[in-house]
Amino acid sequence: TQLLEQSPQFLSIQEGENLTVYCNSSSVFSSLQWYRQEPGEGPVLLVTVVTGGEVKKLKRLTFQFGDARKDSSLHITAAQPGDTGLYLCAGDRTGTASKLTFGTGTRLQVTL
Amino acid sequence: GAVVSQHPSRVICKSGTSVKIECRSLDFQATTMFWYRQFPKQSLMLMATSNEGSKATYEQGVEKDKFLINHASLTLSTLTVTSAHPEDSSFYICSARFSGGLYYEQYFGPGTRLTVT
């Protein structure tokens, strides 16, 4: 059973478009992290959200943690080819970042 | 952010031999590190949790005698794949736990591509 479901699984868009990736669970998390991974490399931490309802912005990326801390979303404005990659959400149920539960992943491709 | 390195980045070995992968936290001390395996186009699968100075904790279905983990210092954990077989070919990634004050985060290494021939 996958505790964290991401949607969509795949997304192919053109440069300049906006998109939203969702990360949903029935479990409550102490914190949730978003990563981006490029082929052949390790995941790179983008952001950590810890408070229900929290919104964090990282340039064109906006991250939101659900009020009940069961879900999260990542919104990208004016996507660029450099945004291409695998986006992973990962939830921490214990507050110690041990045994992170990873989402199923969203593969994003941004074309010119 | 915190930096984690892995070595080697790629390794090809013959079936039956052993391969050691190193994971280092470069600018922080990590009492806890993690080893993951990733199959093509899939998410990460946790193999084991490596604790400095104590035995690693393995996930269900992961053979501890095949995947030997040693965490001898606060900045180094090693994963040794013993008697490797072609089905062990995969992308292995380590991460290190970092305390951000109010919460913990995990930072990942760049990964090691293992090919067993």
PDB file of C-alpha atoms in Angstrom:
ATOM      1  CA  THR A   1       0.000   0.000   0.000  1.00  0.00           C
ATOM      2  CA  GLN A   2       1.411   3.325  -1.098  1.00  0.00           C
ATOM      3  CA  LEU A   3       0.861   5.864   1.652  1.00  0.00           C
ATOM      4  CA  LEU A   4       1.571   8.882  -0.509  1.00  0.00           C
ATOM      5  CA  GLU A   5      -0.100   9.127  -3.884  1.00  0.00           C
ATOM      6  CA  GLN A   6       1.086  11.724  -6.337  1.00  0.00           C
ATOM      7  CA  SER A   7      -0.839  12.999  -9.305  1.00  0.00           C
ATOM      8  CA  PRO A   8      -0.418  13.272 -12.128  1.00  0.00           C
ATOM      9  CA  GLN A   9       2.165  10.558 -12.750  1.00  0.00           C
ATOM     10  CA  PHE A  10       3.330  12.144 -15.973  1.00  0.00           C
ATOM     11  CA  LEU A  11       3.017  15.659 -17.271  1.00  0.00           C
ATOM     12  CA  SER A  12       4.271  17.053 -20.543  1.00  0.00           C
ATOM     13  CA  ILE A  13       3.765  20.770 -21.037  1.00  0.00           C
ATOM     14  CA  GLN A  14       5.160  23.631 -23.044  1.00  0.00           C
ATOM     15  CA  GLU A  15       7.369  26.366 -21.721  1.00  0.00           C
ATOM     16  CA  GLY A  16       5.389  29.119 -20.054  1.00  0.00           C
ATOM     17  CA  GLU A  17       2.513  26.973 -18.872  1.00  0.00           C
ATOM     18  CA  ASN A  18       1.506  26.587 -15.238  1.00  0.00           C
ATOM     19  CA  LEU A  19       1.061  23.261 -13.470  1.00  0.00           C
ATOM     20  CA  THR A  20       0.178  21.749 -10.132  1.00  0.00           C
ATOM     21  CA  VAL A  21       1.367  18.457  -8.661  1.00  0.00           C
ATOM     22  CA  TYR A  22      -0.575  16.874  -5.835  1.00  0.00           C
ATOM     23  CA  CYS A  23       0.609  14.660  -3.018  1.00  0.00           C
ATOM     24  CA  ASN A  24      -2.174  12.970  -1.044  1.00  0.00           C
ATOM     25  CA  SER A  25      -2.377  10.627   1.905  1.00  0.00           C
ATOM     26  CA  SER A  26      -4.773   9.410   4.554  1.00  0.00           C
ATOM     27  CA  SER A  27      -1.965   9.666   7.110  1.00  0.00           C
ATOM     28  CA  VAL A  28      -0.870  12.708   9.054  1.00  0.00           C
ATOM     29  CA  PHE A  29       2.739  13.809   8.671  1.00  0.00           C
ATOM     30  CA  SER A  30       4.900  15.846  11.009  1.00  0.00           C
ATOM     31  CA  SER A  31       6.566  17.388   8.000  1.00  0.00           C
ATOM     32  CA  LEU A  32       6.684  16.905   4.276  1.00  0.00           C
ATOM     33  CA  GLN A  33       9.542  17.403   1.879  1.00  0.00           C
ATOM     34  CA  TRP A  34       9.599  17.960  -1.852  1.00  0.00           C
ATOM     35  CA  TYR A  35      12.493  16.814  -3.998  1.00  0.00           C
ATOM     36  CA  ARG A  36      13.412  17.079  -7.662  1.00  0.00           C
ATOM     37  CA  GLN A  37      15.478  14.350  -9.246  1.00  0.00           C
ATOM     38  CA  GLU A  38      17.144  14.421 -12.634  1.00  0.00           C
ATOM     39  CA  PRO A  39      18.128  11.249 -14.501  1.00  0.00           C
ATOM     40  CA  GLY A  40      21.185   9.553 -13.048  1.00  0.00           C
ATOM     41  CA  GLU A  41      21.345  11.849 -10.035  1.00  0.00           C
ATOM     42  CA  GLY A  42      20.143  11.846  -6.457  1.00  0.00           C
ATOM     43  CA  PRO A  43      17.063  13.775  -5.338  1.00  0.00           C
ATOM     44  CA  VAL A  44      17.636  17.423  -4.442  1.00  0.00           C
ATOM     45  CA  LEU A  45      15.674  18.840  -1.535  1.00  0.00           C
ATOM     46  CA  LEU A  46      13.501  21.763  -2.605  1.00  0.00           C
ATOM     47  CA  VAL A  47      11.532  22.564   0.525  1.00  0.00           C
ATOM     48  CA  THR A  48      10.280  21.276   3.854  1.00  0.00           C
ATOM     49  CA  VAL A  49       6.832  22.212   5.140  1.00  0.00           C
ATOM     50  CA  VAL A  50       5.907  21.550   8.740  1.00  0.00           C
ATOM     51  CA  THR A  51       2.831  23.573   9.695  1.00  0.00           C
ATOM     52  CA  GLY A  52      -0.706  22.810   8.534  1.00  0.00           C
ATOM     53  CA  GLY A  53      -1.766  25.381   5.953  1.00  0.00           C
ATOM     54  CA  GLU A  54       1.795  26.548   5.434  1.00  0.00           C
ATOM     55  CA  VAL A  55       2.713  28.059   2.078  1.00  0.00           C
ATOM     56  CA  LYS A  56       6.317  28.409   0.943  1.00  0.00           C
ATOM     57  CA  LYS A  57       7.587  30.010  -2.225  1.00  0.00           C
ATOM     58  CA  LEU A  58      10.810  29.258  -4.015  1.00  0.00           C
ATOM     59  CA  LYS A  59      11.018  31.562  -7.040  1.00  0.00           C
ATOM     60  CA  ARG A  60       8.389  30.186  -9.444  1.00  0.00           C
ATOM     61  CA  LEU A  61       7.548  27.232  -7.204  1.00  0.00           C
ATOM     62  CA  THR A  62       4.827  27.441  -4.554  1.00  0.00           C
ATOM     63  CA  PHE A  63       4.440  24.672  -2.002  1.00  0.00           C
ATOM     64  CA  GLN A  64       1.435  24.222   0.239  1.00  0.00           C
ATOM     65  CA  PHE A  65       0.875  21.883   3.163  1.00  0.00           C
ATOM     66  CA  GLY A  66      -2.733  20.923   3.815  1.00  0.00           C
ATOM     67  CA  ASP A  67      -4.437  22.154   6.963  1.00  0.00           C
ATOM     68  CA  ALA A  68      -4.682  18.602   8.297  1.00  0.00           C
ATOM     69  CA  ARG A  69      -1.073  17.821   7.277  1.00  0.00           C
ATOM     70  CA  LYS A  70      -2.220  14.921   5.117  1.00  0.00           C
ATOM     71  CA  ASP A  71      -1.605  16.415   1.710  1.00  0.00           C
ATOM     72  CA  SER A  72       0.531  18.886  -0.142  1.00  0.00           C
ATOM     73  CA  SER A  73       0.763  20.559  -3.520  1.00  0.00           C
ATOM     74  CA  LEU A  74       3.465  22.017  -5.689  1.00  0.00           C
ATOM     75  CA  HIS A  75       2.538  24.726  -8.173  1.00  0.00           C
ATOM     76  CA  ILE A  76       4.963  25.865 -10.850  1.00  0.00           C
ATOM     77  CA  THR A  77       4.336  29.134 -12.639  1.00  0.00           C
ATOM     78  CA  ALA A  78       5.625  29.722 -16.157  1.00  0.00           C
ATOM     79  CA  ALA A  79       7.424  26.408 -16.408  1.00  0.00           C
ATOM     80  CA  GLN A  80      10.837  26.312 -18.059  1.00  0.00           C
ATOM     81  CA  PRO A  81      12.768  23.414 -19.629  1.00  0.00           C
ATOM     82  CA  GLY A  82      15.045  23.467 -16.583  1.00  0.00           C
ATOM     83  CA  ASP A  83      12.093  22.393 -14.463  1.00  0.00           C
ATOM     84  CA  THR A  84      12.074  19.023 -16.196  1.00  0.00           C
ATOM     85  CA  GLY A  85      12.592  16.134 -13.815  1.00  0.00           C
ATOM     86  CA  LEU A  86      11.018  13.712 -11.379  1.00  0.00           C
ATOM     87  CA  TYR A  87       9.259  15.427  -8.498  1.00  0.00           C
ATOM     88  CA  LEU A  88       8.938  13.451  -5.291  1.00  0.00           C
ATOM     89  CA  CYS A  89       7.101  14.296  -2.133  1.00  0.00           C
ATOM     90  CA  ALA A  90       8.198  12.545   1.049  1.00  0.00           C
ATOM     91  CA  GLY A  91       6.388  12.525   4.352  1.00  0.00           C
ATOM     92  CA  ASP A  92       7.883  12.214   7.793  1.00  0.00           C
ATOM     93  CA  ARG A  93       5.435  10.649  10.247  1.00  0.00           C
ATOM     94  CA  THR A  94       7.714  10.568  13.249  1.00  0.00           C
ATOM     95  CA  GLY A  95       9.179  14.057  13.245  1.00  0.00           C
ATOM     96  CA  THR A  96      12.672  12.596  13.038  1.00  0.00           C
ATOM     97  CA  ALA A  97      12.996  12.245   9.249  1.00  0.00           C
ATOM     98  CA  SER A  98      13.550   8.549   9.759  1.00  0.00           C
ATOM     99  CA  LYS A  99      11.970   6.207   7.255  1.00  0.00           C
ATOM    100  CA  LEU A 100      10.581   8.909   5.027  1.00  0.00           C
ATOM    101  CA  THR A 101       7.564   7.750   3.079  1.00  0.00           C
ATOM    102  CA  PHE A 102       8.084   8.650  -0.551  1.00  0.00           C
ATOM    103  CA  GLY A 103       5.350   9.482  -2.980  1.00  0.00           C
ATOM    104  CA  THR A 104       4.877   7.677  -6.255  1.00  0.00           C
ATOM    105  CA  GLY A 105       6.540  10.504  -8.165  1.00  0.00           C
ATOM    106  CA  THR A 106       5.519  12.906 -10.919  1.00  0.00           C
ATOM    107  CA  ARG A 107       7.601  13.017 -14.049  1.00  0.00           C
ATOM    108  CA  LEU A 108       7.515  16.468 -15.608  1.00  0.00           C
ATOM    109  CA  GLN A 109       8.736  17.342 -19.059  1.00  0.00           C
ATOM    110  CA  VAL A 110       8.793  20.938 -20.210  1.00  0.00           C
ATOM    111  CA  THR A 111       9.410  21.533 -23.888  1.00  0.00           C
ATOM    112  CA  LEU A 112      10.197  24.678 -25.827  1.00  0.00           C
TER     113      LEU A 112
ATOM    114  CA  GLY B   1      21.830  23.008   1.838  1.00  0.00           C
ATOM    115  CA  ALA B   2      23.850  20.201   3.351  1.00  0.00           C
ATOM    116  CA  VAL B   3      26.096  18.228   1.000  1.00  0.00           C
ATOM    117  CA  VAL B   4      26.315  14.461   0.730  1.00  0.00           C
ATOM    118  CA  SER B   5      28.775  12.710  -1.555  1.00  0.00           C
ATOM    119  CA  GLN B   6      28.835   9.165  -2.867  1.00  0.00           C
ATOM    120  CA  HIS B   7      31.626   7.156  -4.361  1.00  0.00           C
ATOM    121  CA  PRO B   8      31.876   5.660  -6.876  1.00  0.00           C
ATOM    122  CA  SER B   9      29.270   7.191  -9.164  1.00  0.00           C
ATOM    123  CA  ARG B  10      29.372   4.186 -11.477  1.00  0.00           C
ATOM    124  CA  VAL B  11      30.717   0.690 -11.031  1.00  0.00           C
ATOM    125  CA  ILE B  12      30.681  -2.409 -13.173  1.00  0.00           C
ATOM    126  CA  CYS B  13      31.556  -5.693 -11.549  1.00  0.00           C
ATOM    127  CA  LYS B  14      31.447  -9.361 -12.381  1.00  0.00           C
ATOM    128  CA  SER B  15      28.912 -11.708 -10.901  1.00  0.00           C
ATOM    129  CA  GLY B  16      30.102 -13.153  -7.598  1.00  0.00           C
ATOM    130  CA  THR B  17      32.314 -10.249  -6.610  1.00  0.00           C
ATOM    131  CA  SER B  18      31.675  -7.658  -3.893  1.00  0.00           C
ATOM    132  CA  VAL B  19      31.316  -3.919  -4.311  1.00  0.00           C
ATOM    133  CA  LYS B  20      31.639  -1.203  -1.685  1.00  0.00           C
ATOM    134  CA  ILE B  21      29.854   2.138  -1.959  1.00  0.00           C
ATOM    135  CA  GLU B  22      30.779   5.067   0.276  1.00  0.00           C
ATOM    136  CA  CYS B  23      28.471   7.812   1.490  1.00  0.00           C
ATOM    137  CA  ARG B  24      29.868  10.903   3.173  1.00  0.00           C
ATOM    138  CA  SER B  25      28.261  13.944   4.753  1.00  0.00           C
ATOM    139  CA  LEU B  26      30.668  16.727   3.812  1.00  0.00           C
ATOM    140  CA  ASP B  27      29.682  19.672   5.957  1.00  0.00           C
ATOM    141  CA  PHE B  28      27.727  18.174   8.824  1.00  0.00           C
ATOM    142  CA  GLN B  29      27.729  15.205  11.125  1.00  0.00           C
ATOM    143  CA  ALA B  30      25.105  12.562  10.534  1.00  0.00           C
ATOM    144  CA  THR B  31      24.312  10.042  13.223  1.00  0.00           C
ATOM    145  CA  THR B  32      21.780   8.533  10.873  1.00  0.00           C
ATOM    146  CA  MET B  33      22.157   7.734   7.199  1.00  0.00           C
ATOM    147  CA  PHE B  34      19.897   5.831   4.863  1.00  0.00           C
ATOM    148  CA  TRP B  35      20.415   3.578   1.871  1.00  0.00           C
ATOM    149  CA  TYR B  36      17.890   3.462  -0.922  1.00  0.00           C
ATOM    150  CA  ARG B  37      17.525   1.552  -4.128  1.00  0.00           C
ATOM    151  CA  GLN B  38      15.784   2.943  -7.171  1.00  0.00           C
ATOM    152  CA  PHE B  39      14.611   1.007 -10.199  1.00  0.00           C
ATOM    153  CA  PRO B  40      14.125   2.744 -13.546  1.00  0.00           C
ATOM    154  CA  LYS B  41      11.247   5.209 -13.595  1.00  0.00           C
ATOM    155  CA  GLN B  42      10.244   4.348 -10.050  1.00  0.00           C
ATOM    156  CA  SER B  43      10.363   6.060  -6.701  1.00  0.00           C
ATOM    157  CA  LEU B  44      12.920   5.338  -3.995  1.00  0.00           C
ATOM    158  CA  MET B  45      12.818   2.172  -1.929  1.00  0.00           C
ATOM    159  CA  LEU B  46      14.379   2.304   1.524  1.00  0.00           C
ATOM    160  CA  MET B  47      16.769  -0.590   2.100  1.00  0.00           C
ATOM    161  CA  ALA B  48      18.181   0.164   5.529  1.00  0.00           C
ATOM    162  CA  THR B  49      18.838   2.781   8.160  1.00  0.00           C
ATOM    163  CA  SER B  50      22.459   3.183   9.162  1.00  0.00           C
ATOM    164  CA  ASN B  51      23.166   4.335  12.706  1.00  0.00           C
ATOM    165  CA  GLU B  52      26.603   5.502  13.779  1.00  0.00           C
ATOM    166  CA  GLY B  53      28.147   3.091  16.221  1.00  0.00           C
ATOM    167  CA  SER B  54      25.408   0.492  16.064  1.00  0.00           C
ATOM    168  CA  LYS B  55      23.939  -2.092  13.744  1.00  0.00           C
ATOM    169  CA  ALA B  56      21.922  -1.039  10.758  1.00  0.00           C
ATOM    170  CA  THR B  57      18.187  -1.573  10.663  1.00  0.00           C
ATOM    171  CA  TYR B  58      17.066  -3.344   7.519  1.00  0.00           C
ATOM    172  CA  GLU B  59      13.696  -3.099   5.838  1.00  0.00           C
ATOM    173  CA  GLN B  60      11.613  -6.197   5.352  1.00  0.00           C
ATOM    174  CA  GLY B  61      12.826  -8.285   2.462  1.00  0.00           C
ATOM    175  CA  VAL B  62      16.346  -6.819   2.397  1.00  0.00           C
ATOM    176  CA  GLU B  63      19.047  -9.397   3.107  1.00  0.00           C
ATOM    177  CA  LYS B  64      21.393  -8.029   5.739  1.00  0.00           C
ATOM    178  CA  ASP B  65      24.096 -10.555   4.895  1.00  0.00           C
ATOM    179  CA  LYS B  66      24.059  -9.511   1.284  1.00  0.00           C
ATOM    180  CA  PHE B  67      23.934  -5.770   1.831  1.00  0.00           C
ATOM    181  CA  LEU B  68      26.461  -5.043   4.553  1.00  0.00           C
ATOM    182  CA  ILE B  69      26.275  -1.600   6.089  1.00  0.00           C
ATOM    183  CA  ASN B  70      28.913   0.005   8.263  1.00  0.00           C
ATOM    184  CA  HIS B  71      28.580   3.445   9.847  1.00  0.00           C
ATOM    185  CA  ALA B  72      31.915   3.813  11.579  1.00  0.00           C
ATOM    186  CA  SER B  73      32.002   7.591  11.888  1.00  0.00           C
ATOM    187  CA  LEU B  74      29.639  10.549  11.992  1.00  0.00           C
ATOM    188  CA  THR B  75      30.397  11.389   8.370  1.00  0.00           C
ATOM    189  CA  LEU B  76      30.774   8.026   6.650  1.00  0.00           C
ATOM    190  CA  SER B  77      28.537   5.081   5.937  1.00  0.00           C
ATOM    191  CA  THR B  78      29.381   2.259   3.565  1.00  0.00           C
ATOM    192  CA  LEU B  79      27.229  -0.250   1.739  1.00  0.00           C
ATOM    193  CA  THR B  80      28.871  -3.442   0.523  1.00  0.00           C
ATOM    194  CA  VAL B  81      26.997  -5.583  -1.947  1.00  0.00           C
ATOM    195  CA  THR B  82      28.396  -9.050  -1.406  1.00  0.00           C
ATOM    196  CA  SER B  83      28.444 -11.790  -4.043  1.00  0.00           C
ATOM    197  CA  ALA B  84      26.728  -9.512  -6.472  1.00  0.00           C
ATOM    198  CA  HIS B  85      24.415 -10.919  -9.134  1.00  0.00           C
ATOM    199  CA  PRO B  86      22.879  -9.287 -12.194  1.00  0.00           C
ATOM    200  CA  GLU B  87      19.595  -8.761 -10.354  1.00  0.00           C
ATOM    201  CA  ASP B  88      21.499  -6.495  -7.925  1.00  0.00           C
ATOM    202  CA  SER B  89      22.114  -4.064 -10.766  1.00  0.00           C
ATOM    203  CA  SER B  90      20.404  -0.851  -9.804  1.00  0.00           C
ATOM    204  CA  PHE B  91      20.802   2.763  -8.772  1.00  0.00           C
ATOM    205  CA  TYR B  92      21.802   2.995  -5.119  1.00  0.00           C
ATOM    206  CA  ILE B  93      21.354   6.282  -3.299  1.00  0.00           C
ATOM    207  CA  CYS B  94      22.321   7.255   0.222  1.00  0.00           C
ATOM    208  CA  SER B  95      21.003  10.093   2.316  1.00  0.00           C
ATOM    209  CA  ALA B  96      22.014  11.684   5.580  1.00  0.00           C
ATOM    210  CA  ARG B  97      19.748  13.083   8.235  1.00  0.00           C
ATOM    211  CA  PHE B  98      20.284  16.715   9.097  1.00  0.00           C
ATOM    212  CA  SER B  99      18.764  18.601  11.982  1.00  0.00           C
ATOM    213  CA  GLY B 100      17.252  21.862  10.866  1.00  0.00           C
ATOM    214  CA  GLY B 101      16.541  22.961  14.394  1.00  0.00           C
ATOM    215  CA  LEU B 102      12.797  22.501  14.653  1.00  0.00           C
ATOM    216  CA  TYR B 103      12.700  19.510  12.336  1.00  0.00           C
ATOM    217  CA  TYR B 104      14.852  17.014  10.506  1.00  0.00           C
ATOM    218  CA  GLU B 105      15.608  16.798   6.821  1.00  0.00           C
ATOM    219  CA  GLN B 106      17.267  14.265   4.576  1.00  0.00           C
ATOM    220  CA  TYR B 107      19.886  15.212   2.020  1.00  0.00           C
ATOM    221  CA  PHE B 108      20.762  12.779  -0.722  1.00  0.00           C
ATOM    222  CA  GLY B 109      23.962  11.778  -2.393  1.00  0.00           C
ATOM    223  CA  PRO B 110      24.281  11.750  -6.190  1.00  0.00           C
ATOM    224  CA  GLY B 111      23.772   7.998  -6.399  1.00  0.00           C
ATOM    225  CA  THR B 112      25.815   5.025  -7.580  1.00  0.00           C
ATOM    226  CA  ARG B 113      24.914   3.088 -10.705  1.00  0.00           C
ATOM    227  CA  LEU B 114      25.845  -0.563 -10.165  1.00  0.00           C
ATOM    228  CA  THR B 115      25.965  -2.927 -13.106  1.00  0.00           C
ATOM    229  CA  VAL B 116      26.684  -6.586 -12.461  1.00  0.00           C
ATOM    230  CA  THR B 117      27.703  -8.584 -15.523  1.00  0.00           C
TER     231      THR B 117
END
